[in-house]
Amino acid sequence: MNSAPITAWEGAKAYFTFADRPGVLMFFCAVAIVACAASIASMMRHETSCSKKLG
Amino acid sequence: MDNAALLAKIEALEAAVALTKTINAEVFYWWCTALMVAIHAGFLAYEMGASRAKNALASGLKNLLAFAFLVPTFYFFGWWIYLAFPTGFTVSDAAAAGLPWSESMGPNLGDNASGIFWAAFTLFAATTASIMSGAVIERIRMSAFTILAILLGGFVWILGASWGWHPNGWLTSQWGLHDVGAAGCVHTIAGFFTLGVLINLGPRIGRFTSDGKVVHIAGHNMPMSLIGLMLIVMGFFGFLGGCIIYNGGTWMTIYNTPATLSAFAFNTLMGVAGGMIGAYVVTRDPFWMMSGALIGVISSAPGLDVYHPALAFLISFVGGLAIPKIADFILERLKIDDAVGAVAVHGFGGVWGLVAAGIFAAGYPNVEGPAVSFLGQFMSMLVFVVLGFVPGYLASYALKALGVLRVAPAAEIAGLDIAEVPVKAYPEATIPAYGTSVMSPAE
C-alpha cells in the first residue's frame, strides 16, 4: 500500500500518511470514533454484568 | 568579502535565527505539555487517596479513562470548536484548519505550531474533566463519567475558551474580558458543570443521616492526596506557561497583549502561597491547605500578567479564606455531596478570580475590544457559569433518566473495586475495619 503523499522531501509540507486523500482520512477518523464509542458501550456492558453478579 | 557574499551571509543568519525561534517555541510548549501531565498524576493520587480503600482503584481508573478518551475526542472535535466559534455560534473560516483531515492536523514540515498548540490545549481539556472527576467519586458509573468527561472536555469548556480565551473571542472583543490564566473557561465552567452533575447524581450512601446531618466520610490515604495536590500545583506551572503565547521572540497573553514569563512567575507563586495560608487560617487542615494552593492559582489567574505580586497574594489569600466556607455551605446547607470540594475550589474560585480582575485590573487596554472593566468581567463570569451548569445538568439528567448515571446500591456498598476492577489495590494488606485476615480491602 503506497500511503506516502510525497515522492521527494524537497518542498514537502503535509507529509503524513494519506495526506493527499481526504476521503481516506475521514474514513480513519470515522473508524476511530466508532472504536471510542464501542469502548464506552463495552464499559457499560461490563458495569451491568458486574452489578448483576453482586445481586 | 563583497556585498553579495555579505548579503548572502546575512540572509543565512536571519534564516537560522528564524528557525531557532520556531524550534524554541515548539520546545517550550512541548515541555509545558509534559509538565501538565503532572496535573493528571496529581488528580490520580489525590482522588485515590480521597476515596475509601474499597473504591481506590475505581477512582483512579476513572481518571485514566478521562485522560485517554479526552485525547482523541479533542483531536476529532475540540480543536475545531476552538477555531470555529470565537464570534459566538457562527463558524469562522479559520475552523477548516482544525478539521482532523486538514493538512495542519498531522506531520507537516510547513507547520510547526498546530500540533504543539493542540497538545497543550488537549491537556487543558483533560484538566477540566479531571476537575469533575474528584467530586463524583465512589458512586458514578464509569461509563456515565466518561460520557460526561467527553462532553465537558471535548465540547463545553472549549466553546467557552473560544468565546473568552481567544484573541478574537467575543467576550473580549465586546466586553473586554481579561482572563489570561483561563480561570473562566477551565475552572468556572468545570466547577459549575460538576454542580449540575452532582444535583442529579446525589450523595454517596451514608453521607447524610435521615434527619439531614452530615456524616464525615474519610478517604483512605490523606498523605497520598496531599502529594497529589502538590503534583497538581507543579503541573500548573506547565498549564500557566501554556497560557502565554511564545513565538520565539516575545511573550504575549492569549489576547495579544504584551507580557513576560516573569510576571507569571511572580504572581503564580504569590497566589499559591496566599491561597495556602488563607485556607490554613480558616481550616487548619492540610487537605484544605493544598486545595488552598489551587484556589490561590485560580483566584489570581485572570490577572497574572498585570497584578502586583502583593495584590496577587491578597486576592488569593481572600480566596483561601472564603472558598472552604463555600464548600461547607454546599455540603451542609445545599446537601450536595462534593467529595473533594471541586465546585467550591474551581467553580467559585474561578468566579472570584474573574470578579477580582474586574475590581483590581480595571482600565487595562485590550488589543481587541474595550478596556478591562468590572461589568465586562462580571457578565463574562455569568456566561461561564451558565455555559458550565446547563450542559452538566441536562446531560446528567438524561443519563439518570436512562438509569445509567449511578452504580447499583449493592455495588456502592460492596465497593467499586470488587464490583468492577479485576485487580486489588492492597492485596496483602490487613485492614482492621475488614477483619483480621490478610485480604484486599475491597473484599
PDB file of C-alpha atoms in Angstrom, chain A residues 40 43, chain B residues 62 65-66 69-70 73 125-126 128-130 132-133 136 140-157 189-190 193-201 388-400 404-406:
ATOM      1  CA  ILE A  40     -17.813   3.040  26.046  1.00  0.00           C
ATOM      2  CA  MET A  43     -17.702  -0.381  29.539  1.00  0.00           C
TER       3      MET A  43
ATOM      4  CA  LYS B  62     -11.887   6.909  36.197  1.00  0.00           C
ATOM      5  CA  LEU B  65     -10.228   6.863  31.336  1.00  0.00           C
ATOM      6  CA  ALA B  66     -10.876  10.602  31.280  1.00  0.00           C
ATOM      7  CA  PHE B  69     -10.745   9.451  25.995  1.00  0.00           C
ATOM      8  CA  LEU B  70     -10.104  13.193  26.030  1.00  0.00           C
ATOM      9  CA  THR B  73     -12.054  13.477  21.418  1.00  0.00           C
ATOM     10  CA  ALA B 125      -9.226  19.714  28.165  1.00  0.00           C
ATOM     11  CA  ALA B 126      -8.217  16.708  30.223  1.00  0.00           C
ATOM     12  CA  THR B 128     -11.406  20.197  33.001  1.00  0.00           C
ATOM     13  CA  ALA B 129     -12.571  16.583  33.031  1.00  0.00           C
ATOM     14  CA  SER B 130     -10.332  15.808  35.997  1.00  0.00           C
ATOM     15  CA  MET B 132     -15.207  16.980  37.728  1.00  0.00           C
ATOM     16  CA  SER B 133     -13.887  13.511  38.497  1.00  0.00           C
ATOM     17  CA  VAL B 136     -18.313  12.316  41.818  1.00  0.00           C
ATOM     18  CA  ILE B 140     -20.884   7.353  39.497  1.00  0.00           C
ATOM     19  CA  ARG B 141     -20.865   4.733  36.740  1.00  0.00           C
ATOM     20  CA  MET B 142     -17.566   4.693  34.879  1.00  0.00           C
ATOM     21  CA  SER B 143     -19.308   4.913  31.510  1.00  0.00           C
ATOM     22  CA  ALA B 144     -21.519   7.830  32.578  1.00  0.00           C
ATOM     23  CA  PHE B 145     -18.469   9.644  33.882  1.00  0.00           C
ATOM     24  CA  THR B 146     -16.621   9.030  30.612  1.00  0.00           C
ATOM     25  CA  ILE B 147     -19.518  10.404  28.563  1.00  0.00           C
ATOM     26  CA  LEU B 148     -19.762  13.474  30.803  1.00  0.00           C
ATOM     27  CA  ALA B 149     -15.980  13.953  30.707  1.00  0.00           C
ATOM     28  CA  ILE B 150     -16.053  13.893  26.898  1.00  0.00           C
ATOM     29  CA  LEU B 151     -18.898  16.415  26.860  1.00  0.00           C
ATOM     30  CA  LEU B 152     -17.091  18.731  29.271  1.00  0.00           C
ATOM     31  CA  GLY B 153     -13.547  18.359  27.955  1.00  0.00           C
ATOM     32  CA  GLY B 154     -14.269  17.895  24.266  1.00  0.00           C
ATOM     33  CA  PHE B 155     -17.114  20.372  23.765  1.00  0.00           C
ATOM     34  CA  VAL B 156     -18.217  22.642  26.608  1.00  0.00           C
ATOM     35  CA  TRP B 157     -15.045  24.154  28.025  1.00  0.00           C
ATOM     36  CA  ILE B 189     -17.056  26.050  33.578  1.00  0.00           C
ATOM     37  CA  ALA B 190     -15.758  22.766  35.025  1.00  0.00           C
ATOM     38  CA  PHE B 193     -20.718  21.646  35.098  1.00  0.00           C
ATOM     39  CA  THR B 194     -19.830  19.491  38.117  1.00  0.00           C
ATOM     40  CA  LEU B 195     -22.518  21.163  40.207  1.00  0.00           C
ATOM     41  CA  GLY B 196     -25.101  20.278  37.563  1.00  0.00           C
ATOM     42  CA  VAL B 197     -23.938  16.665  37.599  1.00  0.00           C
ATOM     43  CA  LEU B 198     -23.903  16.408  41.400  1.00  0.00           C
ATOM     44  CA  ILE B 199     -27.500  17.585  41.665  1.00  0.00           C
ATOM     45  CA  ASN B 200     -28.633  14.629  39.570  1.00  0.00           C
ATOM     46  CA  LEU B 201     -26.098  12.136  40.896  1.00  0.00           C
ATOM     47  CA  GLY B 388     -20.910  25.113  32.518  1.00  0.00           C
ATOM     48  CA  PHE B 389     -24.024  24.391  34.568  1.00  0.00           C
ATOM     49  CA  VAL B 390     -26.657  23.880  31.881  1.00  0.00           C
ATOM     50  CA  PRO B 391     -24.943  21.127  29.844  1.00  0.00           C
ATOM     51  CA  GLY B 392     -23.755  19.380  33.015  1.00  0.00           C
ATOM     52  CA  TYR B 393     -27.248  19.375  34.487  1.00  0.00           C
ATOM     53  CA  LEU B 394     -29.051  18.364  31.292  1.00  0.00           C
ATOM     54  CA  ALA B 395     -26.639  15.614  30.272  1.00  0.00           C
ATOM     55  CA  SER B 396     -26.582  14.047  33.737  1.00  0.00           C
ATOM     56  CA  TYR B 397     -30.368  14.367  33.933  1.00  0.00           C
ATOM     57  CA  ALA B 398     -30.650  12.421  30.681  1.00  0.00           C
ATOM     58  CA  LEU B 399     -28.254   9.724  31.922  1.00  0.00           C
ATOM     59  CA  LYS B 400     -30.197   9.495  35.171  1.00  0.00           C
ATOM     60  CA  VAL B 404     -27.134   4.701  33.677  1.00  0.00           C
ATOM     61  CA  LEU B 405     -25.778   7.556  35.791  1.00  0.00           C
ATOM     62  CA  ARG B 406     -25.164   5.800  39.100  1.00  0.00           C
TER      63      ARG B 406
END
